Amino acid sequence: MVMPEKNTLACPALLLTAPASGQGKTTVTAALARLYKRRGKRVQVFKTGPDYLDPQILEQACGRPVEQLDLWMAGEAYCRRRLYEAAQDADLILIEGAMGMFDGEPSSADLAARFGIPVVLVMNVKGMAQTTAAVAAGLAHFRKDIAVAGIIANACGSAHHTRLIEDALAPELPLLAALPREAAVALPERHLGLVQAAEIGAELDVLIDNAADRIAASECRSDYLLGLPAPVKFAPVAESPARQCGIEESLRGVRIGIARDDAFSFIYAANLQLLTSMGAQYQFFSPLRDRALPPVDALWLPGGYPELHAAVLAQNLSLRDEIVRFYREGKPILAECGGFLYCLDSLGDLQGREFALLGLLPGRGAMRGKRGCQGMQTAPLPEGEVRGHSHHRSRAQVAVEPLAFARRQRHAAAGEAIYRRRGLTAGYLHLFFPSNPGAIAALFSGRGG
């Protein structure tokens, strides 16, 4: 971190993006984070867009919580504040983009342009050689407000393959590093994306270290990566969302139980930080293992993979009875996506077996093979509008009328249904709490509409 002038901070920063999804952005970002960490650098990693799985990998690589930077879901002021705060402490800021470089409104390119962050293109080069240079040139010159520092080639077949790519690239778009096409650096995947970090276990560190070693050993322009990129200036910003809204103490004394285990793990670090900043105390519990709820005033059942653990969830009758009793007392419960499915009468898993679950909402959920609903949406809650996103491969049939339907970001079709019974608010949407701290405070305190 460099202090260039009063009220601004400068910190080296890179945004890693790609022509499309599936190019290896997470592998490369994690490898770079580990490489710099091994050199004694403090690395702060962010993820563009709504994602729960990639940040788990990136957090293990850098040893710090990984948060979202999204100009629509979080807002420009929030992104600016988080970058400024990161620059106070980090030696390097890395940001993993979402989808392709120009995909989405706003896109990863928009984020890079807004804050003047140089871009590194990650490209899976399997099946092409010199064409890599043409694709890279097109991406680099598509807009004049983006500075592309170079290319990292992923899935190179051989040293000769790497040389063909390097020789074809324009001098202003150097090949910074190359990763070989081998299982030793491949992250495992399943139906919603990468496998969760906790499930991969100790092997994840081996995979990340292998990828970091391959980048360090690249016979390319690795001198750019051996040092630190040029510092980027970050301007000071307004106060935190909770302080701006005057609600810093609005959840003081409120104890929130948060489900977290292999079945429920889709939790934004930013959401936890906001709850803490508003004075809440939270405690994790496991619907897979715990037989009783902790002593709490509200519950948050986040998304995850209940379909992979439906049999174990159905067998935990003791915890089910406690949650049902909690619900009947009218206490606040927020259930998102996988947590929403957990609240239904039953859930059909990927093999078509059906399991009885909480029964807080009359209905059933079932997995389906094709991709389900996804995209950015706004939840019009009585407490206020909260932005979030949807991404699932299941269908829910609920026998009660929704409280409301979410509003999609880019078209007029109705979004996800939002249900409310007693103190329960449930639906497929994953909410980004900092988009409306006041609404979240009202929701968990039970002061909602």
XYZ file of C-alpha atoms in Angstrom:
449
model
C 0.000 0.000 0.000
C 1.361 3.413 -1.066
C 0.357 6.854 0.194
C 0.554 9.061 -2.946
C -1.299 12.141 -1.801
C -3.714 13.376 0.814
C -7.078 11.578 0.982
C -6.225 9.032 -1.713
C -4.570 5.634 -1.443
C -2.665 3.704 -4.079
C -2.418 -0.069 -4.227
C -1.399 -2.428 -7.052
C -4.524 -4.032 -8.523
C -5.539 -6.387 -11.312
C -8.900 -7.577 -12.621
C -8.802 -11.057 -14.148
C -11.404 -11.598 -16.828
C -11.941 -13.868 -19.839
C -13.773 -14.241 -23.161
C -16.401 -16.470 -21.496
C -17.212 -18.580 -18.471
C -15.233 -21.769 -17.962
C -11.869 -20.338 -19.007
C -10.147 -20.912 -15.654
C -10.470 -17.482 -14.030
C -10.890 -18.904 -10.535
C -7.916 -21.249 -10.890
C -5.658 -18.454 -12.128
C -6.874 -15.894 -9.573
C -6.374 -18.387 -6.743
C -2.934 -19.305 -8.060
C -1.827 -15.666 -8.228
C -3.192 -14.975 -4.752
C -1.276 -17.964 -3.362
C 1.875 -17.025 -5.274
C 1.959 -13.519 -3.831
C 0.974 -14.735 -0.370
C 3.912 -17.149 -0.387
C 6.118 -14.136 -1.081
C 4.868 -12.480 2.080
C 2.403 -10.114 0.400
C -0.996 -9.246 1.833
C -3.470 -10.047 -0.938
C -7.097 -8.929 -0.887
C -9.284 -10.767 -3.394
C -12.736 -9.722 -4.584
C -15.213 -11.480 -6.866
C -17.323 -9.676 -9.455
C -20.976 -10.649 -9.550
C -23.137 -12.937 -7.424
C -21.127 -16.045 -6.594
C -20.714 -18.193 -3.490
C -18.483 -21.026 -4.691
C -15.582 -19.153 -6.275
C -15.070 -16.954 -3.165
C -14.657 -20.089 -1.024
C -11.745 -21.181 -3.232
C -10.264 -17.684 -3.363
C -10.534 -17.241 0.405
C -8.528 -20.387 0.977
C -5.933 -19.163 -1.514
C -5.384 -15.740 0.063
C -6.371 -16.404 3.697
C -8.835 -13.492 3.850
C -12.628 -13.151 3.399
C -13.560 -12.584 -0.248
C -16.396 -10.172 -0.969
C -18.491 -9.225 -3.976
C -17.887 -6.117 -6.060
C -20.930 -5.631 -8.265
C -21.975 -2.236 -9.594
C -25.667 -3.193 -9.791
C -26.176 -5.450 -6.796
C -23.922 -3.521 -4.403
C -23.733 -0.096 -6.061
C -20.802 2.092 -7.049
C -20.430 3.758 -3.634
C -20.173 0.379 -1.902
C -17.579 -0.893 -4.397
C -15.569 2.299 -4.095
C -15.579 2.090 -0.295
C -14.489 -1.560 -0.216
C -11.624 -0.914 -2.645
C -10.477 2.088 -0.603
C -10.588 0.069 2.602
C -8.667 -2.785 0.955
C -6.000 -0.351 -0.225
C -5.411 0.687 3.390
C -4.152 -2.770 4.292
C -3.277 -4.823 1.194
C -0.119 -5.021 -0.894
C -2.160 -6.233 -3.861
C -5.840 -6.267 -4.854
C -7.030 -9.039 -7.188
C -10.554 -9.097 -8.628
C -11.977 -12.127 -10.409
C -14.456 -11.123 -13.095
C -17.756 -12.812 -13.915
C -18.689 -14.632 -17.159
C -17.068 -12.966 -20.181
C -15.338 -9.603 -20.061
C -18.253 -7.622 -21.504
C -21.133 -9.821 -20.341
C -23.789 -8.402 -18.031
C -25.061 -4.920 -17.286
C -22.826 -3.762 -15.725
C -19.957 -6.012 -16.803
C -16.522 -6.827 -15.440
C -15.157 -4.370 -18.005
C -17.408 -1.659 -16.568
C -15.947 -2.256 -13.109
C -12.379 -2.083 -14.428
C -13.119 1.115 -16.338
C -14.931 2.786 -13.455
C -11.963 2.397 -11.097
C -9.071 2.427 -13.565
C -7.965 -1.146 -12.801
C -5.782 -2.904 -15.415
C -7.110 -6.148 -16.864
C -5.459 -9.523 -17.402
C -7.168 -11.853 -19.879
C -7.429 -15.509 -18.863
C -7.980 -17.671 -21.937
C -8.501 -21.412 -22.242
C -6.439 -22.104 -25.360
C -7.346 -25.745 -25.852
C -8.052 -26.238 -29.562
C -6.450 -23.007 -30.777
C -3.018 -21.419 -31.082
C -2.450 -18.206 -33.100
C -6.175 -17.493 -32.985
C -5.615 -16.684 -29.312
C -3.898 -13.476 -30.456
C -6.864 -12.449 -32.588
C -9.377 -13.020 -29.786
C -7.167 -11.196 -27.305
C -6.726 -8.239 -29.652
C -10.475 -8.015 -30.177
C -11.163 -7.982 -26.451
C -8.363 -5.500 -25.711
C -9.448 -2.988 -28.346
C -13.226 -3.339 -28.128
C -13.357 -0.336 -25.775
C -10.934 2.532 -25.328
C -11.477 2.865 -21.566
C -10.004 -0.562 -20.708
C -6.268 -1.211 -20.248
C -5.307 -4.855 -20.868
C -1.929 -5.693 -19.322
C -1.533 -9.097 -20.963
C -2.712 -12.672 -21.319
C -2.543 -15.771 -19.129
C -3.031 -18.880 -21.264
C -4.786 -21.769 -19.547
C -4.812 -25.417 -20.669
C -1.702 -25.225 -22.858
C -0.949 -28.582 -24.452
C 2.834 -28.294 -24.654
C 5.774 -25.905 -24.636
C 5.483 -25.665 -28.443
C 1.800 -24.763 -28.131
C 2.728 -22.009 -25.683
C 5.415 -20.623 -28.033
C 2.973 -20.488 -30.958
C 0.623 -18.364 -28.864
C 3.370 -16.130 -27.499
C 4.854 -15.449 -30.937
C 1.472 -14.489 -32.392
C 0.534 -11.968 -29.693
C 1.039 -8.260 -30.304
C 3.875 -6.701 -28.264
C 1.408 -4.635 -26.225
C -0.449 -7.841 -25.223
C 2.313 -10.076 -23.810
C 1.838 -13.619 -22.614
C 2.303 -13.195 -18.864
C 2.064 -16.847 -17.900
C 0.853 -20.228 -19.075
C -0.846 -23.064 -17.217
C -0.555 -26.614 -18.616
C -3.522 -28.793 -19.433
C -3.329 -31.244 -16.531
C -5.501 -32.594 -13.738
C -3.057 -31.362 -11.093
C -4.416 -27.819 -11.471
C -8.086 -28.552 -12.292
C -10.766 -27.599 -9.734
C -13.644 -30.138 -9.417
C -17.147 -29.084 -10.534
C -20.808 -30.115 -10.101
C -24.251 -28.950 -11.279
C -24.161 -25.388 -9.845
C -20.457 -24.740 -10.441
C -17.305 -25.560 -8.509
C -17.385 -28.017 -5.623
C -17.330 -26.257 -2.245
C -13.900 -25.660 -0.746
C -14.743 -27.534 2.466
C -15.739 -30.620 0.478
C -12.504 -30.677 -1.533
C -10.566 -30.579 1.724
C -6.782 -30.664 1.933
C -6.512 -31.459 -1.777
C -7.590 -27.892 -2.557
C -4.369 -26.441 -1.153
C -2.419 -28.900 -3.278
C -4.294 -27.835 -6.423
C -3.786 -24.128 -5.679
C -0.102 -24.619 -4.897
C 0.355 -26.637 -8.100
C -1.194 -23.838 -10.154
C 0.923 -21.217 -8.386
C 4.057 -23.288 -9.105
C 3.168 -23.558 -12.803
C 2.686 -19.792 -13.108
C 5.954 -19.094 -11.293
C 7.776 -21.470 -13.644
C 6.273 -20.052 -16.852
C 8.856 -19.125 -19.471
C 6.852 -16.095 -20.505
C 6.681 -12.459 -19.441
C 6.452 -13.600 -15.844
C 8.562 -10.600 -14.821
C 5.305 -8.649 -14.767
C 3.913 -11.126 -12.260
C 7.140 -11.584 -10.301
C 6.943 -7.976 -9.161
C 3.779 -6.033 -8.379
C 1.625 -4.216 -10.957
C 1.605 -0.421 -10.966
C -0.422 1.118 -8.113
C -4.000 2.223 -8.788
C -5.315 5.291 -6.977
C -8.464 4.850 -4.897
C -10.378 7.864 -3.626
C -11.907 8.155 -0.136
C -15.603 7.432 0.179
C -18.591 8.007 2.382
C -19.338 6.182 5.596
C -20.469 2.585 5.788
C -24.047 1.780 4.682
C -25.201 1.197 8.267
C -23.719 4.462 9.485
C -25.091 6.382 6.495
C -28.576 5.094 7.281
C -28.181 5.869 10.981
C -28.872 2.236 11.925
C -25.526 1.115 13.313
C -27.082 -0.121 16.558
C -30.438 -1.209 15.120
C -29.782 -4.924 15.719
C -27.951 -4.584 19.026
C -28.897 -7.481 21.282
C -30.475 -9.479 18.415
C -29.061 -13.005 18.191
C -29.246 -14.565 14.737
C -28.790 -18.283 14.126
C -27.291 -18.986 10.687
C -27.382 -22.450 9.139
C -23.932 -23.351 7.832
C -22.629 -26.766 6.795
C -22.263 -28.752 3.578
C -26.002 -28.334 2.874
C -26.190 -24.569 3.579
C -23.153 -22.448 2.800
C -24.105 -19.706 0.315
C -23.321 -16.790 2.619
C -21.864 -13.470 1.508
C -19.069 -12.241 3.772
C -20.503 -8.754 3.231
C -23.837 -9.871 4.716
C -22.140 -11.076 7.889
C -20.133 -7.885 8.178
C -23.283 -5.782 7.850
C -25.080 -7.740 10.573
C -22.103 -7.210 12.867
C -21.933 -3.488 12.046
C -25.592 -3.156 13.064
C -24.866 -4.720 16.448
C -26.221 -8.225 15.815
C -24.617 -11.336 17.232
C -24.734 -14.378 14.994
C -24.050 -18.018 15.683
C -23.694 -20.792 13.122
C -25.493 -24.100 13.502
C -25.677 -27.213 11.358
C -29.030 -28.660 10.250
C -27.081 -31.803 9.315
C -25.468 -32.403 12.715
C -27.024 -30.288 15.482
C -30.041 -31.600 17.369
C -31.065 -28.242 18.827
C -31.088 -24.591 17.850
C -28.726 -22.202 19.614
C -30.429 -19.568 21.833
C -31.330 -17.026 19.123
C -34.008 -14.473 18.253
C -33.994 -14.920 14.455
C -32.908 -17.514 11.888
C -31.248 -17.270 8.498
C -31.431 -20.393 6.314
C -29.181 -19.559 3.339
C -28.794 -21.367 0.053
C -26.612 -24.372 -0.597
C -27.060 -28.015 -1.573
C -29.929 -29.476 0.491
C -30.672 -31.805 -2.436
C -27.357 -33.586 -1.795
C -28.155 -34.087 1.889
C -31.951 -34.412 1.910
C -31.923 -37.822 3.599
C -29.842 -36.584 6.547
C -31.928 -33.408 6.871
C -35.121 -35.484 6.921
C -33.748 -37.722 9.683
C -32.907 -34.842 12.020
C -36.358 -34.764 13.607
C -35.194 -33.080 16.782
C -33.938 -29.975 15.001
C -36.953 -29.987 12.691
C -39.270 -29.826 15.704
C -37.281 -26.933 17.164
C -37.412 -24.923 13.943
C -41.154 -25.586 13.608
C -41.686 -24.364 17.165
C -39.545 -21.290 16.437
C -41.703 -20.585 13.373
C -44.988 -21.007 15.280
C -43.807 -18.443 17.794
C -43.727 -15.927 14.935
C -40.011 -15.237 15.189
C -38.152 -13.891 12.124
C -36.835 -16.456 9.651
C -35.199 -15.651 6.319
C -34.961 -18.656 3.956
C -33.123 -18.302 0.648
C -33.075 -20.798 -2.244
C -31.799 -24.016 -0.592
C -33.108 -22.715 2.733
C -36.464 -22.081 1.024
C -36.552 -25.690 -0.239
C -35.779 -26.859 3.308
C -38.922 -25.035 4.501
C -41.246 -26.966 2.156
C -43.125 -30.163 2.984
C -40.759 -32.264 0.894
C -37.853 -32.227 -1.536
C -37.058 -34.616 -4.373
C -33.319 -35.152 -4.764
C -31.247 -35.684 -7.915
C -32.163 -39.395 -7.959
C -35.895 -38.648 -7.716
C -36.231 -39.792 -4.099
C -38.527 -37.663 -1.957
C -37.839 -36.644 1.638
C -40.052 -34.919 4.211
C -38.569 -31.643 5.459
C -39.707 -28.754 7.691
C -43.226 -28.206 6.358
C -43.307 -24.466 7.167
C -44.716 -23.827 3.688
C -47.175 -26.240 2.030
C -45.509 -27.493 -1.131
C -42.714 -29.572 -2.570
C -39.444 -28.964 -4.354
C -37.877 -31.124 -7.020
C -34.549 -31.057 -8.829
C -34.497 -30.891 -12.602
C -31.744 -31.624 -15.101
C -31.847 -28.443 -17.130
C -30.657 -25.084 -15.910
C -33.195 -23.224 -13.803
C -33.859 -19.566 -13.266
C -30.931 -17.216 -12.854
C -30.192 -13.516 -12.957
C -30.243 -10.296 -10.974
C -33.537 -9.357 -9.308
C -34.952 -6.927 -6.760
C -37.109 -8.190 -3.889
C -39.942 -5.714 -3.086
C -40.296 -6.558 0.604
C -42.614 -4.616 2.940
C -39.453 -3.525 4.770
C -37.999 -2.066 1.558
C -36.438 -3.202 -1.704
C -33.388 -5.481 -1.462
C -31.292 -6.476 -4.444
C -30.048 -9.986 -5.033
C -29.887 -12.776 -7.558
C -31.361 -16.150 -8.429
C -29.570 -19.294 -9.593
C -31.049 -22.769 -9.145
C -31.839 -26.056 -10.831
C -34.983 -26.948 -8.954
C -38.677 -26.183 -9.181
C -40.894 -25.420 -6.199
C -44.667 -25.856 -6.102
C -46.110 -23.887 -3.184
C -49.795 -23.990 -2.247
C -50.051 -20.429 -0.898
C -50.162 -17.074 -2.660
C -46.861 -15.209 -2.821
C -46.400 -11.994 -0.916
C -44.860 -10.511 -4.081
C -42.769 -11.304 -7.130
C -39.235 -10.073 -7.556
C -38.465 -7.576 -10.298
C -35.926 -8.669 -12.885
C -33.054 -6.387 -13.755
C -33.424 -6.374 -17.529
C -36.888 -7.482 -18.618
C -40.496 -7.187 -17.562
C -41.357 -10.846 -16.843
C -42.164 -11.562 -13.211
C -39.203 -12.720 -11.159
C -39.048 -15.189 -8.284
C -42.024 -15.572 -5.971
C -41.514 -14.327 -2.420
C -43.541 -15.951 0.369
C -44.345 -14.736 3.850
C -46.117 -16.649 6.623
C -45.923 -15.553 10.248
C -42.307 -14.394 10.631
C -41.023 -16.456 7.696
C -39.814 -14.726 4.525
C -38.836 -17.294 1.885
C -38.038 -17.599 -1.801
C -35.355 -18.469 -4.301
C -33.627 -15.082 -4.161
C -30.228 -14.709 -2.515
C -30.295 -11.234 -0.947
C -27.309 -8.878 -0.812
C -27.885 -7.238 2.571
C -25.802 -4.046 2.036
C -28.115 -3.019 -0.824
C -30.650 -1.949 1.841
C -29.372 -2.203 5.428
C -32.530 -0.668 6.878
C -34.755 -3.326 5.330
C -32.480 -6.099 6.617
C -32.496 -4.619 10.124
C -36.287 -4.497 10.108
C -36.499 -8.053 8.741
C -34.340 -9.674 11.415
C -35.634 -7.573 14.282
C -39.235 -8.506 13.502
C -40.239 -4.890 12.866
C -41.103 -5.580 9.244
C -44.359 -4.978 7.485
